[in-house]
Amino acid sequence: MKQIKTEDAVGAVLCHDITEIVRGVRKGARFRKGHIVKEEDIPVLLSLGKENLYVWENDETMMHENEAAEVLCKLCQNDHMSTTEIKEGKIELISTIDGLFKVNKEKLLEVNRMGEMMIATRNGNTVVHSGDHLAGMRIIPLVIKKEKMEEASKITETPILEVKPFVFKKAAIITTGSEVYKGRIKDTFTPVIIDKLKEYDVEVVFHKLCPDDPDMVTSAIQEALDTHVDIVICTGGMSVDPDDKTPLAIKNTGANIISYGSPVLPGAMFLLSYKGDTPIVGLPGCVMYAKRTVFDLVLPRLIANDPITADELAMLGEGGLCLNCPQCTFPNCGFGKGW
């Protein structure tokens, strides 16, 4: 690559896209990499503010921005992703399915720390739909040393990004609370959960009402597990009141308690456990009335068969304050805002 004056560029080969921006009309490449400059192009290039141009000069030790972007794309691209055309040295990845978006943060950070290159992604552990943009990548300079890109390509053997497809599930709902069981009030919790599950095509095949009796709740959970459901959801009875026995009932099933309590508002009294591979969750009352809660962060991972560790649940506190505003719930977690 060498620099020449635009007036002297006739016959030269451009080694980068040249962008034209017309406010309110368009932003895009007026001239593409590889374009051979013609006499009539000179006034246009000058009007774009290009007094000088970079034209191609072969150097085997360097890699052009387009080729380098393809190297970064290979580091990231996984199943269920398509690529855009390279424009101005940048490639984007797009989801081809509805699913759960995963990011290997450690490897992403390792690449971005190398300098002269960047990969930007949307937030991980969030729901994406077919057609959603997942990431964009490019190098910062026009050309970069091949040796550096070869080093970047060795950072990981598996793609940095993943879209895990949602898996059809059958669910059980155990509604707890003596006030509901004895007919003193109407059950308004179960319909909320059914509606949330419908978002992921989950079928509710088992439902049982229980009083605040831990033995009865434990028995109902076990009965649900015996029907081979994929997820058990217990609603209510999760606070520190003396009548709230749902956490004890879940523990008595022999389930592995991952965490009782989460650093998310609303949803601090959430419980996550597993009996074998089957998740059993305890939902606090906030899930019944708040638009978005911790359950909306956890549910997509359960539907995508993506087990959650105690450490991961603890990290939900990062961006886990939900304002439940009509414009954007969980503004730091990907809900409500697009790319």
XYZ file of C-alpha atoms in Angstrom:
339
model
C 0.000 0.000 0.000
C 1.276 3.465 -0.832
C -0.079 6.991 -0.645
C -0.461 9.090 -3.788
C -2.162 12.362 -4.673
C -5.688 11.902 -5.933
C -4.975 13.823 -9.154
C -2.257 11.255 -9.923
C -4.372 8.179 -9.133
C -5.826 7.386 -12.571
C -5.227 3.686 -13.242
C -4.347 2.923 -9.612
C -6.202 0.253 -7.598
C -7.912 1.383 -4.393
C -7.068 -0.782 -1.401
C -9.955 0.393 0.782
C -13.595 1.415 0.481
C -14.264 5.136 0.299
C -17.382 6.188 2.182
C -19.842 8.841 1.087
C -22.161 10.386 3.681
C -25.125 12.473 2.578
C -27.031 13.529 5.678
C -30.546 12.160 5.722
C -30.013 10.333 2.435
C -27.307 7.667 2.605
C -24.093 6.443 4.140
C -22.149 3.861 2.241
C -19.224 3.044 0.020
C -19.054 5.253 -3.071
C -15.947 3.407 -4.269
C -15.091 -0.160 -3.311
C -11.754 -1.770 -2.564
C -10.241 -2.936 -5.866
C -11.810 -0.124 -7.889
C -9.547 1.127 -10.661
C -9.583 4.915 -10.536
C -10.825 6.609 -13.728
C -10.424 10.174 -14.891
C -14.073 10.966 -14.141
C -13.642 9.695 -10.566
C -11.160 12.412 -9.636
C -13.677 15.271 -9.099
C -15.924 12.935 -7.072
C -13.050 11.799 -4.857
C -11.988 15.392 -4.269
C -15.560 16.336 -3.354
C -15.450 13.584 -0.730
C -12.468 15.256 0.859
C -9.915 12.808 -0.539
C -6.831 14.834 -1.428
C -4.728 11.676 -1.150
C -5.454 7.993 -1.646
C -4.037 4.701 -0.530
C -3.519 2.448 -3.518
C -2.435 -1.136 -3.627
C 1.228 -2.008 -3.372
C 1.866 -5.677 -2.810
C 3.412 -6.597 0.571
C 3.386 -10.254 1.553
C 3.855 -9.462 5.264
C 0.645 -7.428 5.536
C -3.044 -8.315 5.429
C -5.782 -6.040 4.114
C -8.679 -5.033 6.391
C -11.177 -7.189 4.487
C -9.093 -10.340 4.795
C -8.408 -9.580 8.458
C -12.131 -9.113 9.135
C -12.724 -12.583 7.712
C -10.155 -14.002 10.161
C -12.002 -12.388 13.068
C -15.305 -13.654 11.702
C -14.003 -17.240 11.672
C -13.049 -16.821 15.328
C -16.660 -15.985 16.161
C -18.976 -17.718 13.699
C -20.797 -20.812 14.876
C -23.867 -22.792 13.832
C -27.070 -20.825 13.255
C -25.235 -17.690 12.081
C -24.918 -16.002 8.714
C -22.548 -13.251 7.608
C -23.148 -9.934 5.924
C -21.176 -8.658 2.970
C -17.908 -7.000 3.966
C -18.416 -3.238 3.888
C -15.706 -0.740 4.701
C -13.661 -3.486 6.314
C -16.445 -4.705 8.621
C -18.370 -7.998 8.770
C -21.460 -8.631 10.893
C -22.938 -11.902 12.109
C -26.693 -12.472 12.078
C -28.703 -15.142 13.871
C -30.624 -17.559 11.646
C -32.786 -18.942 14.491
C -34.546 -17.944 17.689
C -32.380 -18.962 20.620
C -30.093 -18.048 23.497
C -27.016 -15.986 22.620
C -23.802 -16.980 24.375
C -20.470 -15.132 24.484
C -17.138 -16.504 25.664
C -16.183 -13.305 27.478
C -12.653 -14.406 28.332
C -11.742 -15.144 24.708
C -13.512 -12.024 23.476
C -11.489 -9.934 25.909
C -8.281 -11.676 24.836
C -8.859 -10.711 21.203
C -9.863 -7.138 21.942
C -6.821 -6.672 24.178
C -4.470 -7.432 21.292
C -4.941 -3.985 19.809
C -5.566 -2.959 16.177
C -8.601 -5.262 16.044
C -12.055 -5.357 17.593
C -15.085 -7.602 18.004
C -18.268 -6.011 19.344
C -21.183 -8.228 20.411
C -24.593 -7.813 21.920
C -25.005 -8.957 25.533
C -24.604 -12.664 26.173
C -27.201 -14.907 27.843
C -29.996 -13.006 26.144
C -32.734 -14.064 23.750
C -32.145 -13.454 20.057
C -34.466 -13.936 17.120
C -33.844 -14.924 13.543
C -32.465 -11.894 11.731
C -31.009 -10.224 14.827
C -27.500 -8.812 14.540
C -25.151 -10.589 16.920
C -21.734 -9.027 16.404
C -19.572 -6.856 14.205
C -15.818 -7.090 13.712
C -12.977 -5.318 11.934
C -9.390 -4.204 12.300
C -8.681 -0.569 13.138
C -5.954 0.261 10.569
C -6.295 -0.342 6.854
C -3.705 -3.119 6.890
C -2.260 -5.259 9.670
C 0.644 -7.652 9.992
C -0.274 -11.177 8.924
C 1.715 -12.484 11.876
C -0.594 -10.663 14.290
C -3.747 -12.060 12.677
C -2.236 -15.548 12.782
C -1.677 -15.061 16.502
C -5.303 -13.969 16.967
C -6.595 -16.990 15.060
C -4.932 -19.317 17.583
C -6.694 -17.854 20.621
C -9.463 -20.437 20.632
C -10.298 -23.709 18.894
C -14.037 -23.203 19.380
C -16.046 -20.189 18.211
C -16.328 -17.288 20.639
C -20.066 -16.933 19.951
C -22.933 -19.413 20.072
C -26.684 -19.398 19.525
C -28.249 -22.268 21.457
C -31.616 -23.269 19.999
C -34.603 -23.461 22.302
C -35.808 -26.995 23.023
C -39.472 -27.941 23.274
C -40.304 -28.469 26.932
C -43.073 -29.866 29.106
C -43.562 -28.055 32.386
C -45.231 -28.599 35.740
C -46.553 -25.757 37.887
C -46.992 -26.244 41.631
C -49.048 -23.345 42.983
C -48.535 -22.931 46.731
C -50.424 -20.915 49.317
C -53.191 -21.869 51.723
C -55.205 -18.802 50.725
C -55.388 -20.105 47.137
C -55.721 -23.777 48.072
C -58.702 -23.029 50.367
C -60.361 -20.787 47.792
C -60.044 -17.576 49.766
C -58.518 -15.792 46.782
C -58.253 -16.488 43.078
C -55.063 -17.963 41.670
C -53.612 -15.117 39.615
C -50.033 -16.439 39.632
C -50.434 -19.511 37.428
C -51.845 -17.630 34.380
C -48.810 -15.324 34.438
C -46.423 -18.285 34.334
C -48.400 -19.995 31.576
C -48.173 -16.840 29.452
C -44.411 -16.579 30.003
C -43.934 -20.227 29.076
C -45.968 -19.741 25.886
C -43.297 -17.310 24.672
C -41.030 -20.362 24.328
C -43.694 -22.861 23.208
C -43.511 -24.653 26.557
C -46.527 -26.867 27.270
C -47.870 -27.059 30.824
C -48.813 -30.725 31.335
C -49.082 -30.811 35.137
C -50.625 -28.346 37.595
C -51.413 -28.788 41.273
C -52.554 -26.492 44.086
C -50.966 -26.990 47.501
C -51.388 -25.344 50.894
C -48.383 -24.077 52.850
C -47.543 -27.636 53.847
C -43.978 -28.653 52.931
C -44.798 -32.347 52.832
C -47.647 -31.794 50.369
C -45.526 -29.522 48.189
C -42.657 -32.042 48.192
C -45.083 -34.797 47.246
C -46.531 -32.683 44.409
C -43.056 -31.942 43.042
C -42.167 -35.619 43.106
C -45.449 -36.494 41.404
C -44.618 -33.996 38.666
C -41.122 -35.424 38.255
C -42.612 -38.907 37.921
C -44.529 -37.697 34.858
C -41.142 -36.872 33.251
C -41.654 -33.139 32.876
C -38.657 -31.067 31.812
C -39.041 -28.265 34.341
C -40.911 -27.815 37.640
C -42.014 -24.323 38.657
C -43.190 -23.634 42.196
C -45.013 -20.334 42.706
C -45.245 -18.527 46.014
C -44.208 -19.335 49.560
C -40.669 -18.038 49.009
C -40.300 -15.284 51.612
C -39.150 -15.431 55.251
C -42.689 -15.579 56.669
C -43.325 -18.555 58.991
C -45.969 -19.936 56.614
C -43.677 -19.877 53.555
C -42.325 -23.405 53.226
C -41.605 -23.776 49.499
C -37.771 -23.661 49.809
C -37.924 -26.411 52.450
C -40.245 -28.467 50.268
C -37.879 -28.212 47.294
C -34.897 -29.136 49.467
C -36.753 -32.186 50.773
C -37.049 -33.602 47.251
C -33.301 -34.168 47.328
C -32.720 -31.538 44.678
C -29.334 -29.824 44.450
C -29.938 -26.242 45.560
C -27.861 -23.963 43.337
C -28.956 -20.817 45.122
C -31.742 -19.524 47.327
C -31.625 -15.791 46.728
C -30.471 -13.821 43.691
C -28.865 -10.366 43.243
C -31.672 -9.159 40.965
C -34.531 -6.782 41.652
C -37.319 -7.781 41.434
C -36.563 -11.374 42.338
C -34.247 -11.464 45.344
C -36.060 -14.490 46.867
C -35.670 -16.659 43.747
C -34.554 -20.286 44.176
C -32.841 -22.430 41.559
C -32.212 -26.148 41.978
C -31.782 -29.286 39.889
C -33.028 -32.815 40.493
C -30.764 -34.699 38.127
C -31.000 -32.677 34.927
C -34.465 -31.316 35.704
C -34.577 -27.741 37.006
C -36.884 -27.002 39.927
C -37.397 -23.295 40.548
C -39.112 -21.385 43.302
C -40.637 -18.089 42.204
C -41.236 -15.191 44.591
C -44.453 -13.184 44.434
C -42.878 -10.364 42.375
C -43.035 -12.591 39.280
C -46.825 -12.375 39.502
C -47.009 -8.577 39.221
C -43.737 -7.204 37.796
C -43.338 -7.179 34.026
C -39.762 -8.446 34.099
C -37.935 -10.176 36.944
C -35.067 -12.579 37.545
C -37.261 -15.322 36.065
C -37.055 -13.648 32.659
C -33.258 -13.815 32.818
C -33.145 -17.453 33.899
C -35.998 -18.977 31.881
C -34.369 -18.718 28.417
C -31.314 -20.561 29.703
C -33.471 -23.341 31.127
C -35.329 -23.672 27.827
C -32.041 -23.835 25.903
C -30.665 -26.584 28.184
C -27.951 -24.226 29.418
C -27.232 -25.173 33.068
C -26.657 -22.258 35.440
C -23.974 -22.339 38.110
C -24.075 -20.556 41.448
C -21.371 -18.154 40.260
C -23.324 -17.308 37.119
C -26.456 -16.706 39.133
C -24.496 -14.425 41.445
C -23.262 -12.431 38.443
C -26.831 -11.683 37.352
C -26.487 -8.717 39.680
C -24.458 -7.016 36.950
C -27.145 -4.973 35.237
C -29.783 -6.791 37.291
C -31.738 -3.756 38.462
C -35.063 -3.777 36.651
C -36.898 -0.477 36.457
C -39.855 -2.104 34.676
C -40.325 0.994 32.582
C -42.596 0.636 29.539
C -39.817 1.657 27.152
C -37.082 -0.737 28.236
C -36.981 -3.303 30.991
C -33.575 -4.498 32.149
C -31.868 -1.721 30.175
C -28.426 -3.198 30.865
C -29.335 -6.783 30.026
C -30.598 -6.621 26.466
C -34.337 -6.532 27.150
C -36.235 -3.932 25.169
C -33.267 -2.637 23.189
C -32.108 -3.980 19.860
C -28.682 -3.963 18.279
